[in-house]
Amino acid sequence: MKKSKKTNGKNYKKIWGLADKRFNTDYFHINKFGELIIREGNYQYNVLNLARKFGSSVEIFMPFIIEERLSHIYKVAQNNIKKMKYKGRFTYHFPLKVNQNKEAMLPLLSEGAHLEVASANQLWIVKKMWMNGNFHSKIKVVCNGAKTADYVKLIVELRNMGLGIIPIIESMEELRTFKGFSGDLGIRVNLKTKVKSHWDKKIDQFGLELDEILELGRIRNLKMLHYHLGSQIMLENDMVQGLREGFEAYKKIRKNCPSLDTLNIGGGHAIPHEKKKLYSVESVLYRIFYNLKKWSEKETIPHPNVVVEWGQYVTGPAQMTVYRIVMSKEIPKGIAKKWYLIDGSFINDLLDTWAIHQKWHVVPVNNIDAPKRHRVWLAGLSCDSDDKYSGDGYLLLPRLEDLEKGEDQYITVFNTGAYQDSFMAHHCFLSSPAKIVLQNGIVSVARKRESPDDVGKFFGW
Ligand SMILES: Cc1ncc(COP(=O)(O)O)c(C=O)c1O
């Protein structure tokens, strides 16, 4: 692209929200050619070169980001425990539903993650990893979700093989199923606290009401009380309010069940998809430990062990998805001027765009310093009029008419490392993006782009 003004790196960083810890973009910078750079310590990767080499659409997965985020959570928790003389333990359980890919789970385990599964098939992954010797038997696995016959069978099998597996009771029927279970049990309580998040359902199908649990009296081997308020909880106060109600339930249930010693507060730590500053791990963990200590001392009960299952927070920022703009079209009547068609699909690759109207942080991969930009709407390659993304009304992206002859414009969507891969679909028989992994300065291919033959297998061809 011909540049009419001298590049001012700092200014463009600000415009695009790069190199900013508040937005989880501290790893992302601009080089002197206006191209997006990823930094891993002193290693660096040029996203444009990666897209040219491996083709697009392509997911770029960065396990070092996962490792740093999880080790930071553990560090902050341990500091609080030490400073406050908190007597309970802190454990992080990774919910597999958030990112079921091997390249995500292995670095999580290496940083000390325990696991949370929600189905028999997810437990099959755990079994496979365990049989491969990927982790030791001290790993604890929390089993949520409805316990089908296959699920129960696998739980019992793994327990008998010595794995620390904790079925979470979600219904009266499950309580009967696990009556003779020899290991620790958990129970899920459905709290009344409602939080500001996409998942603030008035009624949901999970867990038991507190009154129902209290009526059960003593539950043998009950170790963990679990709740989950929702994903992307926007306010720290909502988290603390849920904690308050969760602790009240914990305290009451403990009177019947003295073996209860762990409070699992589920997932929900939000990430700044919308480039707005949110609460930090430091502040929320401080309030969790401070309050649990204060409340339990008031009740003269031991400080509970604390479990968190913050999935999106840890894995979301560890992936970006890169697309090439394959075509542009005028928009005759709209607040945006142009359609930019990407070589992928929002419906297929980034389902939350459509399902929960997710706002994404989108940045050009090249020409980040373009002085002139168009107001655009992005569209995917499927034939669906819902396959589009318009941000907060429109996006401002470099003008294609300013590109050099033969130059392509690429864009990237940040924070795609949570949920989107599990939701991937093949509307219009389109292929899913390829996936590459960056670690220790080395780029490897985790998944090739699907050929029509590969996609055909899903549909009996
Ligand atoms: C029980 C449970 N734990 C943890 C999570 C992860 O939530 P998040 O990714 O928002 O942290 C979920 C998500 O649905 C969940 O249902």
CSV table of C-alpha atoms and ligand atoms in Angstrom, one decimal:
chain,number,residue,atom,x,y,z
A,1,MET,CA,0.0,0.0,0.0
A,2,LYS,CA,1.3,3.4,-0.8
A,3,LYS,CA,1.6,5.4,2.4
A,4,SER,CA,0.7,9.1,2.2
A,5,LYS,CA,1.8,9.8,5.8
A,6,LYS,CA,4.8,8.7,7.8
A,7,THR,CA,3.9,5.7,10.1
A,8,ASN,CA,3.5,6.7,13.7
A,9,GLY,CA,3.7,3.3,15.4
A,10,LYS,CA,2.5,4.4,18.8
A,11,ASN,CA,-0.6,6.1,17.5
A,12,TYR,CA,-1.7,3.1,15.4
A,13,LYS,CA,-1.1,0.9,18.4
A,14,LYS,CA,-3.6,3.0,20.3
A,15,ILE,CA,-6.1,3.2,17.4
A,16,TRP,CA,-6.2,-0.6,17.1
A,17,GLY,CA,-5.8,-1.4,20.9
A,18,LEU,CA,-2.5,-3.2,20.4
A,19,ALA,CA,0.3,-3.8,23.0
A,20,ASP,CA,-2.2,-3.1,25.8
A,21,LYS,CA,-2.4,-5.4,28.8
A,22,ARG,CA,-5.9,-4.2,29.6
A,23,PHE,CA,-7.2,-5.7,26.3
A,24,ASN,CA,-4.9,-8.8,26.4
A,25,THR,CA,-3.0,-7.5,23.4
A,26,ASP,CA,0.3,-7.0,25.1
A,27,TYR,CA,1.8,-9.7,22.8
A,28,PHE,CA,0.7,-7.9,19.6
A,29,HIS,CA,2.7,-5.1,18.0
A,30,ILE,CA,3.3,-3.3,14.7
A,31,ASN,CA,6.5,-3.5,12.6
A,32,LYS,CA,7.8,-0.5,10.6
A,33,PHE,CA,5.9,-1.8,7.5
A,34,GLY,CA,2.5,-1.6,9.3
A,35,GLU,CA,2.2,-5.3,9.8
A,36,LEU,CA,1.0,-7.2,12.8
A,37,ILE,CA,3.7,-8.9,14.9
A,38,ILE,CA,3.3,-11.4,17.7
A,39,ARG,CA,5.9,-11.4,20.5
A,40,GLU,CA,6.7,-14.5,22.6
A,41,GLY,CA,9.4,-13.2,24.9
A,42,ASN,CA,12.2,-12.4,22.5
A,43,TYR,CA,10.8,-14.5,19.7
A,44,GLN,CA,8.6,-12.8,17.2
A,45,TYR,CA,6.2,-13.9,14.4
A,46,ASN,CA,4.9,-11.9,11.5
A,47,VAL,CA,1.2,-12.6,11.0
A,48,LEU,CA,1.2,-11.6,7.3
A,49,ASN,CA,4.0,-14.0,6.5
A,50,LEU,CA,2.2,-16.8,8.4
A,51,ALA,CA,-1.0,-16.2,6.5
A,52,ARG,CA,0.9,-16.1,3.2
A,53,LYS,CA,2.8,-19.3,4.0
A,54,PHE,CA,0.0,-21.4,5.5
A,55,GLY,CA,-2.9,-19.8,3.6
A,56,SER,CA,-6.1,-18.5,5.1
A,57,SER,CA,-8.5,-18.8,6.8
A,58,VAL,CA,-6.1,-19.8,9.6
A,59,GLU,CA,-6.3,-20.0,13.3
A,60,ILE,CA,-3.1,-19.0,15.1
A,61,PHE,CA,-2.8,-20.7,18.5
A,62,MET,CA,-0.4,-19.4,21.1
A,63,PRO,CA,0.1,-21.9,24.0
A,64,PHE,CA,2.6,-19.5,25.7
A,65,ILE,CA,-0.4,-17.1,26.4
A,66,ILE,CA,-2.3,-19.9,28.1
A,67,GLU,CA,0.7,-20.8,30.2
A,68,GLU,CA,1.3,-17.2,31.3
A,69,ARG,CA,-2.4,-16.6,32.1
A,70,LEU,CA,-2.7,-19.8,34.2
A,71,SER,CA,0.5,-19.4,36.0
A,72,HIS,CA,-0.5,-15.8,36.8
A,73,ILE,CA,-3.8,-17.0,38.3
A,74,TYR,CA,-1.9,-19.5,40.5
A,75,LYS,CA,0.7,-16.9,41.5
A,76,VAL,CA,-1.9,-14.3,42.5
A,77,ALA,CA,-3.9,-16.9,44.5
A,78,GLN,CA,-0.8,-18.2,46.3
A,79,ASN,CA,0.2,-14.6,47.2
A,80,ASN,CA,-3.3,-14.0,48.7
A,81,ILE,CA,-3.2,-17.3,50.6
A,82,LYS,CA,0.2,-16.5,52.1
A,83,LYS,CA,-0.5,-12.8,52.9
A,84,MET,CA,-3.9,-13.5,54.5
A,85,LYS,CA,-2.9,-16.7,56.2
A,86,TYR,CA,-5.8,-18.4,54.4
A,87,LYS,CA,-5.9,-22.0,55.4
A,88,GLY,CA,-7.7,-23.5,52.4
A,89,ARG,CA,-6.1,-24.6,49.1
A,90,PHE,CA,-6.7,-23.1,45.7
A,91,THR,CA,-7.1,-25.2,42.6
A,92,TYR,CA,-7.8,-24.3,38.9
A,93,HIS,CA,-10.0,-26.8,36.9
A,94,PHE,CA,-10.0,-26.3,33.2
A,95,PRO,CA,-13.5,-26.8,31.6
A,96,LEU,CA,-12.9,-28.9,28.5
A,97,LYS,CA,-15.9,-27.5,26.7
A,98,VAL,CA,-14.1,-24.2,26.4
A,99,ASN,CA,-11.3,-25.7,24.3
A,100,GLN,CA,-11.1,-29.4,23.6
A,101,ASN,CA,-8.0,-29.2,21.4
A,102,LYS,CA,-5.0,-31.2,22.4
A,103,GLU,CA,-2.7,-28.3,21.8
A,104,ALA,CA,-4.7,-26.3,24.4
A,105,MET,CA,-5.0,-29.0,27.0
A,106,LEU,CA,-1.4,-30.1,27.2
A,107,PRO,CA,0.0,-26.7,28.1
A,108,LEU,CA,-2.8,-26.2,30.6
A,109,LEU,CA,-1.8,-29.5,32.3
A,110,SER,CA,1.8,-28.4,32.3
A,111,GLU,CA,0.9,-25.3,34.3
A,112,GLY,CA,-1.0,-27.3,36.9
A,113,ALA,CA,-4.6,-27.3,35.6
A,114,HIS,CA,-7.0,-29.9,37.0
A,115,LEU,CA,-10.0,-30.7,34.8
A,116,GLU,CA,-13.8,-30.3,34.5
A,117,VAL,CA,-15.8,-32.3,32.0
A,118,ALA,CA,-19.5,-32.2,31.1
A,119,SER,CA,-20.0,-35.4,29.1
A,120,ALA,CA,-19.0,-39.0,28.8
A,121,ASN,CA,-17.1,-38.2,25.6
A,122,GLN,CA,-15.1,-35.5,27.3
A,123,LEU,CA,-14.2,-38.0,30.0
A,124,TRP,CA,-13.1,-40.3,27.2
A,125,ILE,CA,-10.5,-37.6,26.3
A,126,VAL,CA,-9.3,-37.6,30.0
A,127,LYS,CA,-9.0,-41.4,29.9
A,128,LYS,CA,-7.1,-41.3,26.7
A,129,MET,CA,-4.6,-38.7,28.1
A,130,TRP,CA,-4.2,-40.7,31.3
A,131,MET,CA,-3.6,-43.9,29.4
A,132,ASN,CA,-1.0,-42.1,27.3
A,133,GLY,CA,0.7,-41.0,30.6
A,134,ASN,CA,0.0,-37.3,29.9
A,135,PHE,CA,-0.7,-36.7,33.6
A,136,HIS,CA,-0.4,-38.3,37.0
A,137,SER,CA,-3.2,-39.7,39.1
A,138,LYS,CA,-3.1,-36.7,41.5
A,139,ILE,CA,-5.1,-34.7,38.9
A,140,LYS,CA,-8.6,-34.1,40.0
A,141,VAL,CA,-11.5,-34.3,37.5
A,142,VAL,CA,-14.8,-32.7,38.2
A,143,CYS,CA,-17.7,-34.3,36.3
A,144,ASN,CA,-20.6,-32.0,35.6
A,145,GLY,CA,-23.6,-32.5,33.3
A,146,ALA,CA,-26.3,-35.1,33.1
A,147,LYS,CA,-24.8,-38.6,34.0
A,148,THR,CA,-25.9,-40.9,31.2
A,149,ALA,CA,-25.3,-44.6,31.6
A,150,ASP,CA,-22.1,-44.4,29.6
A,151,TYR,CA,-20.9,-41.4,31.6
A,152,VAL,CA,-21.5,-43.2,35.0
A,153,LYS,CA,-19.8,-46.4,33.7
A,154,LEU,CA,-16.7,-44.4,32.8
A,155,ILE,CA,-16.7,-42.4,36.0
A,156,VAL,CA,-16.7,-45.7,38.0
A,157,GLU,CA,-14.1,-47.3,35.8
A,158,LEU,CA,-11.7,-44.4,36.2
A,159,ARG,CA,-12.3,-44.1,39.9
A,160,ASN,CA,-11.5,-47.9,40.2
A,161,MET,CA,-8.3,-47.2,38.3
A,162,GLY,CA,-7.2,-44.7,40.9
A,163,LEU,CA,-8.1,-41.4,39.2
A,164,GLY,CA,-9.3,-38.5,41.5
A,165,ILE,CA,-12.7,-38.1,40.0
A,166,ILE,CA,-15.5,-36.1,41.5
A,167,PRO,CA,-19.0,-36.6,40.1
A,168,ILE,CA,-21.1,-33.5,40.7
A,169,ILE,CA,-24.7,-34.5,41.6
A,170,GLU,CA,-27.2,-32.5,39.5
A,171,SER,CA,-30.4,-34.3,40.3
A,172,MET,CA,-32.1,-36.6,42.8
A,173,GLU,CA,-31.7,-39.5,40.4
A,174,GLU,CA,-27.9,-38.9,40.2
A,175,LEU,CA,-27.8,-39.0,44.0
A,176,ARG,CA,-29.3,-42.5,44.0
A,177,THR,CA,-26.9,-43.5,41.2
A,178,PHE,CA,-23.9,-42.5,43.2
A,179,LYS,CA,-25.1,-43.7,46.6
A,180,GLY,CA,-22.5,-46.5,46.9
A,181,PHE,CA,-19.7,-44.5,45.1
A,182,SER,CA,-16.5,-44.9,47.1
A,183,GLY,CA,-14.8,-41.6,46.1
A,184,ASP,CA,-15.5,-37.9,46.8
A,185,LEU,CA,-18.8,-36.4,45.6
A,186,GLY,CA,-19.8,-32.9,44.8
A,187,ILE,CA,-23.3,-31.3,44.4
A,188,ARG,CA,-24.4,-28.4,42.3
A,189,VAL,CA,-26.6,-25.7,43.8
A,190,ASN,CA,-28.7,-23.5,41.6
A,191,LEU,CA,-28.2,-20.0,43.0
A,192,LYS,CA,-30.7,-17.2,42.8
A,193,THR,CA,-28.0,-14.5,42.1
A,194,LYS,CA,-28.3,-13.2,38.5
A,195,VAL,CA,-25.3,-11.7,36.9
A,196,LYS,CA,-24.8,-9.3,33.9
A,197,SER,CA,-23.8,-11.7,31.2
A,198,HIS,CA,-25.1,-13.4,28.1
A,199,TRP,CA,-26.1,-16.4,30.1
A,200,ASP,CA,-28.3,-14.8,32.7
A,201,LYS,CA,-31.1,-17.2,32.4
A,202,LYS,CA,-34.1,-16.9,34.8
A,203,ILE,CA,-34.4,-20.6,34.9
A,204,ASP,CA,-31.9,-23.3,33.9
A,205,GLN,CA,-31.7,-27.0,34.0
A,206,PHE,CA,-28.6,-27.4,36.1
A,207,GLY,CA,-28.2,-28.4,39.7
A,208,LEU,CA,-30.6,-28.6,42.7
A,209,GLU,CA,-32.3,-25.9,44.7
A,210,LEU,CA,-30.7,-25.2,48.1
A,211,ASP,CA,-33.9,-26.3,49.9
A,212,GLU,CA,-33.8,-29.7,48.1
A,213,ILE,CA,-30.2,-30.2,49.1
A,214,LEU,CA,-30.8,-29.3,52.7
A,215,GLU,CA,-33.8,-31.8,52.9
A,216,LEU,CA,-31.4,-34.6,51.9
A,217,GLY,CA,-29.6,-34.3,55.3
A,218,ARG,CA,-26.2,-36.1,55.4
A,219,ILE,CA,-24.7,-37.0,52.0
A,220,ARG,CA,-21.9,-39.5,52.4
A,221,ASN,CA,-18.4,-38.3,51.1
A,222,LEU,CA,-19.8,-34.9,50.1
A,223,LYS,CA,-16.6,-32.8,49.4
A,224,MET,CA,-17.5,-30.0,47.0
A,225,LEU,CA,-20.3,-27.5,46.6
A,226,HIS,CA,-20.4,-26.3,43.0
A,227,TYR,CA,-22.2,-23.4,41.3
A,228,HIS,CA,-21.7,-21.6,38.0
A,229,LEU,CA,-23.2,-18.1,37.5
A,230,GLY,CA,-22.6,-17.8,33.8
A,231,SER,CA,-20.0,-16.9,31.3
A,232,GLN,CA,-18.5,-13.4,30.6
A,233,ILE,CA,-19.6,-12.0,34.0
A,234,MET,CA,-19.2,-8.3,33.3
A,235,LEU,CA,-19.1,-7.0,36.9
A,236,GLU,CA,-16.8,-8.0,39.7
A,237,ASN,CA,-19.5,-7.2,42.2
A,238,ASP,CA,-21.8,-9.8,40.6
A,239,MET,CA,-19.0,-12.4,41.2
A,240,VAL,CA,-18.8,-11.4,44.8
A,241,GLN,CA,-22.6,-11.4,45.3
A,242,GLY,CA,-22.7,-15.0,43.9
A,243,LEU,CA,-19.8,-15.9,46.2
A,244,ARG,CA,-21.9,-14.5,49.2
A,245,GLU,CA,-24.9,-16.7,48.3
A,246,GLY,CA,-22.6,-19.6,47.5
A,247,PHE,CA,-21.0,-19.4,50.9
A,248,GLU,CA,-24.4,-19.1,52.6
A,249,ALA,CA,-25.4,-22.4,50.9
A,250,TYR,CA,-22.0,-24.0,51.7
A,251,LYS,CA,-22.3,-23.1,55.4
A,252,LYS,CA,-25.8,-24.5,55.7
A,253,ILE,CA,-25.1,-27.7,53.8
A,254,ARG,CA,-21.9,-28.2,55.9
A,255,LYS,CA,-24.0,-28.5,59.0
A,256,ASN,CA,-25.4,-31.7,57.6
A,257,CYS,CA,-22.3,-32.8,55.8
A,258,PRO,CA,-19.1,-32.0,57.7
A,259,SER,CA,-17.0,-33.6,55.0
A,260,LEU,CA,-17.8,-30.7,52.8
A,261,ASP,CA,-14.6,-28.6,52.5
A,262,THR,CA,-14.5,-27.1,49.0
A,263,LEU,CA,-16.4,-24.3,47.3
A,264,ASN,CA,-16.2,-24.5,43.4
A,265,ILE,CA,-17.3,-21.1,42.1
A,266,GLY,CA,-17.4,-22.2,38.4
A,267,GLY,CA,-16.4,-20.2,35.4
A,268,GLY,CA,-17.3,-16.7,34.2
A,269,HIS,CA,-14.2,-14.4,34.5
A,270,ALA,CA,-14.8,-12.1,31.5
A,271,ILE,CA,-12.3,-10.9,28.9
A,272,PRO,CA,-12.4,-7.5,27.2
A,273,HIS,CA,-13.8,-8.5,23.8
A,274,GLU,CA,-15.1,-5.0,23.4
A,275,LYS,CA,-11.9,-3.2,24.3
A,276,LYS,CA,-13.4,-2.0,27.6
A,277,LYS,CA,-11.4,-2.3,30.8
A,278,LEU,CA,-12.7,-5.0,33.1
A,279,TYR,CA,-11.9,-6.2,36.6
A,280,SER,CA,-8.5,-8.0,37.1
A,281,VAL,CA,-7.6,-11.4,38.5
A,282,GLU,CA,-5.8,-9.5,41.2
A,283,SER,CA,-8.8,-7.7,42.4
A,284,VAL,CA,-11.3,-10.5,42.1
A,285,LEU,CA,-9.1,-13.1,43.8
A,286,TYR,CA,-8.3,-10.7,46.6
A,287,ARG,CA,-12.1,-10.2,47.3
A,288,ILE,CA,-12.7,-14.0,47.1
A,289,PHE,CA,-10.1,-14.9,49.7
A,290,TYR,CA,-10.7,-11.9,51.9
A,291,ASN,CA,-14.5,-12.5,52.1
A,292,LEU,CA,-14.3,-16.3,52.5
A,293,LYS,CA,-11.8,-15.8,55.3
A,294,LYS,CA,-14.0,-13.2,57.0
A,295,TRP,CA,-17.3,-15.1,56.6
A,296,SER,CA,-15.9,-18.5,57.6
A,297,GLU,CA,-14.2,-17.1,60.7
A,298,LYS,CA,-17.4,-15.4,61.7
A,299,GLU,CA,-19.1,-18.8,61.5
A,300,THR,CA,-16.2,-20.5,63.1
A,301,ILE,CA,-15.8,-23.0,60.3
A,302,PRO,CA,-12.5,-23.8,58.4
A,303,HIS,CA,-11.6,-21.6,55.4
A,304,PRO,CA,-13.0,-23.5,52.4
A,305,ASN,CA,-10.7,-24.8,49.6
A,306,VAL,CA,-11.5,-22.7,46.5
A,307,VAL,CA,-11.9,-24.0,43.0
A,308,VAL,CA,-12.3,-21.8,39.9
A,309,GLU,CA,-13.2,-23.0,36.4
A,310,TRP,CA,-12.4,-19.8,34.4
A,311,GLY,CA,-12.2,-21.2,30.9
A,312,GLN,CA,-12.6,-18.3,28.5
A,313,TYR,CA,-10.3,-16.1,30.6
A,314,VAL,CA,-7.4,-18.5,30.2
A,315,THR,CA,-7.8,-19.7,26.6
A,316,GLY,CA,-9.8,-17.0,24.7
A,317,PRO,CA,-6.8,-14.6,24.1
A,318,ALA,CA,-4.5,-17.5,23.1
A,319,GLN,CA,-6.0,-17.7,19.6
A,320,MET,CA,-6.6,-15.4,16.7
A,321,THR,CA,-8.3,-16.2,13.4
A,322,VAL,CA,-6.9,-14.7,10.2
A,323,TYR,CA,-8.9,-14.1,7.1
A,324,ARG,CA,-8.2,-12.7,3.6
A,325,ILE,CA,-10.6,-10.2,2.1
A,326,VAL,CA,-11.6,-11.9,-1.1
A,327,MET,CA,-13.9,-9.3,-2.5
A,328,SER,CA,-15.5,-6.0,-1.8
A,329,LYS,CA,-18.9,-4.7,-2.9
A,330,GLU,CA,-20.7,-1.4,-2.6
A,331,ILE,CA,-23.5,-1.1,0.0
A,332,PRO,CA,-26.1,1.1,-1.6
A,333,LYS,CA,-28.0,2.1,1.5
A,334,GLY,CA,-26.3,1.5,4.8
A,335,ILE,CA,-24.1,3.2,7.4
A,336,ALA,CA,-21.2,1.2,6.0
A,337,LYS,CA,-19.9,1.9,2.5
A,338,LYS,CA,-18.6,-1.5,1.5
A,339,TRP,CA,-19.1,-5.2,2.1
A,340,TYR,CA,-15.8,-7.0,2.6
A,341,LEU,CA,-16.1,-10.8,2.0
A,342,ILE,CA,-13.7,-12.9,4.1
A,343,ASP,CA,-12.4,-16.3,3.0
A,344,GLY,CA,-14.3,-18.1,5.9
A,345,SER,CA,-17.6,-17.8,7.6
A,346,PHE,CA,-18.8,-16.2,10.8
A,347,ILE,CA,-21.6,-18.7,11.1
A,348,ASN,CA,-19.2,-21.7,10.7
A,349,ASP,CA,-16.0,-20.5,12.3
A,350,LEU,CA,-17.1,-17.9,14.9
A,351,LEU,CA,-20.6,-19.0,15.8
A,352,ASP,CA,-20.9,-16.6,18.8
A,353,THR,CA,-21.1,-13.8,16.3
A,354,TRP,CA,-24.5,-15.1,15.4
A,355,ALA,CA,-25.5,-17.0,18.5
A,356,ILE,CA,-24.9,-14.3,21.2
A,357,HIS,CA,-24.0,-11.3,19.0
A,358,GLN,CA,-20.4,-11.4,20.2
A,359,LYS,CA,-18.5,-8.2,19.6
A,360,TRP,CA,-15.0,-9.1,18.3
A,361,HIS,CA,-11.7,-7.2,18.4
A,362,VAL,CA,-10.9,-7.0,14.7
A,363,VAL,CA,-7.5,-5.7,13.4
A,364,PRO,CA,-5.9,-5.5,10.0
A,365,VAL,CA,-2.9,-7.8,9.6
A,366,ASN,CA,-1.2,-5.6,7.1
A,367,ASN,CA,-1.6,-1.9,6.4
A,368,ILE,CA,-2.5,-1.3,10.0
A,369,ASP,CA,-1.1,2.2,9.4
A,370,ALA,CA,-3.3,2.9,6.4
A,371,PRO,CA,-4.2,6.6,6.7
A,372,LYS,CA,-7.5,6.2,4.8
A,373,ARG,CA,-10.1,3.6,5.7
A,374,HIS,CA,-13.6,2.6,4.7
A,375,ARG,CA,-16.6,2.0,6.8
A,376,VAL,CA,-17.2,-1.7,6.2
A,377,TRP,CA,-19.4,-4.7,7.1
A,378,LEU,CA,-17.8,-8.1,6.9
A,379,ALA,CA,-19.5,-11.1,5.4
A,380,GLY,CA,-18.7,-14.8,5.3
A,381,LEU,CA,-18.7,-17.1,2.3
A,382,SER,CA,-21.9,-19.0,3.1
A,383,CYS,CA,-25.1,-18.2,1.3
A,384,ASP,CA,-26.7,-17.0,4.6
A,385,SER,CA,-27.7,-13.4,5.1
A,386,ASP,CA,-26.9,-13.9,8.8
A,387,ASP,CA,-23.2,-14.7,7.9
A,388,LYS,CA,-22.0,-11.2,8.7
A,389,TYR,CA,-20.4,-9.0,11.3
A,390,SER,CA,-20.8,-5.2,11.7
A,391,GLY,CA,-19.1,-4.5,15.0
A,392,ASP,CA,-20.6,-1.5,16.7
A,393,GLY,CA,-22.4,-0.4,13.5
A,394,TYR,CA,-19.4,-0.7,11.2
A,395,LEU,CA,-15.7,-1.4,11.1
A,396,LEU,CA,-13.1,1.0,9.8
A,397,LEU,CA,-10.7,-1.0,7.6
A,398,PRO,CA,-8.0,-0.2,5.0
A,399,ARG,CA,-9.3,0.7,1.5
A,400,LEU,CA,-8.7,-2.1,-1.0
A,401,GLU,CA,-8.3,0.4,-3.8
A,402,ASP,CA,-5.1,1.6,-2.1
A,403,LEU,CA,-3.4,-1.8,-2.2
A,404,GLU,CA,-0.5,-2.4,-4.5
A,405,LYS,CA,-1.2,-4.6,-7.5
A,406,GLY,CA,-1.3,-8.2,-6.4
A,407,GLU,CA,-1.3,-7.3,-2.7
A,408,ASP,CA,-4.0,-8.9,-0.5
A,409,GLN,CA,-5.6,-7.4,2.6
A,410,TYR,CA,-5.8,-9.7,5.7
A,411,ILE,CA,-7.6,-9.1,8.9
A,412,THR,CA,-7.6,-11.0,12.2
A,413,VAL,CA,-10.1,-11.6,14.9
A,414,PHE,CA,-8.6,-11.7,18.4
A,415,ASN,CA,-9.8,-13.8,21.4
A,416,THR,CA,-11.1,-16.8,19.4
A,417,GLY,CA,-9.6,-19.4,21.7
A,418,ALA,CA,-12.7,-20.2,23.7
A,419,TYR,CA,-15.7,-22.1,22.5
A,420,GLN,CA,-15.5,-21.3,18.7
A,421,ASP,CA,-13.6,-24.4,17.7
A,422,SER,CA,-16.2,-26.7,19.5
A,423,PHE,CA,-19.0,-24.9,17.7
A,424,MET,CA,-17.5,-25.2,14.2
A,425,ALA,CA,-19.9,-26.1,11.5
A,426,HIS,CA,-19.9,-26.7,7.7
A,427,HIS,CA,-22.8,-24.7,6.4
A,428,CYS,CA,-22.5,-24.5,2.6
A,429,PHE,CA,-20.0,-27.4,2.8
A,430,LEU,CA,-17.3,-24.8,3.6
A,431,SER,CA,-14.0,-25.9,5.1
A,432,SER,CA,-12.9,-25.0,8.7
A,433,PRO,CA,-9.8,-22.8,9.0
A,434,ALA,CA,-6.4,-24.5,9.2
A,435,LYS,CA,-4.7,-24.3,12.6
A,436,ILE,CA,-1.1,-23.4,13.3
A,437,VAL,CA,0.7,-23.3,16.7
A,438,LEU,CA,3.4,-20.9,17.7
A,439,GLN,CA,5.7,-22.0,20.5
A,440,ASN,CA,9.4,-21.3,21.3
A,441,GLY,CA,9.9,-19.5,18.0
A,442,ILE,CA,8.7,-22.6,16.1
A,443,VAL,CA,5.6,-22.8,13.9
A,444,SER,CA,3.8,-26.1,13.5
A,445,VAL,CA,0.7,-27.2,11.8
A,446,ALA,CA,-1.9,-28.6,14.2
A,447,ARG,CA,-4.7,-29.0,11.6
A,448,LYS,CA,-4.5,-28.8,7.8
A,449,ARG,CA,-7.4,-26.9,6.1
A,450,GLU,CA,-10.1,-29.4,5.3
A,451,SER,CA,-10.4,-30.5,1.7
A,452,PRO,CA,-13.8,-31.1,0.1
A,453,ASP,CA,-13.1,-34.9,0.7
A,454,ASP,CA,-12.6,-34.2,4.4
A,455,VAL,CA,-15.8,-32.2,4.7
A,456,GLY,CA,-17.6,-34.8,2.6
A,457,LYS,CA,-16.9,-37.5,5.2
A,458,PHE,CA,-19.2,-35.6,7.7
A,459,PHE,CA,-22.0,-35.9,5.2
A,460,GLY,CA,-21.7,-39.4,3.9
A,461,TRP,CA,-19.8,-38.6,0.7
B,1,LIG,C1,-19.9,-25.6,34.9
B,1,LIG,C2,-19.1,-24.7,34.1
B,1,LIG,N1,-17.8,-24.3,34.5
B,1,LIG,C3,-17.1,-23.5,33.8
B,1,LIG,C4,-17.5,-22.9,32.6
B,1,LIG,C5,-16.6,-22.0,31.9
B,1,LIG,O1,-17.1,-20.7,31.8
B,1,LIG,P1,-16.2,-19.5,31.3
B,1,LIG,O2,-15.5,-20.0,30.0
B,1,LIG,O3,-17.1,-18.4,31.1
B,1,LIG,O4,-15.2,-19.3,32.4
B,1,LIG,C6,-18.8,-23.3,32.2
B,1,LIG,C7,-19.3,-22.7,30.9
B,1,LIG,O5,-20.4,-22.8,30.5
B,1,LIG,C8,-19.6,-24.2,32.9
B,1,LIG,O6,-20.8,-24.5,32.5
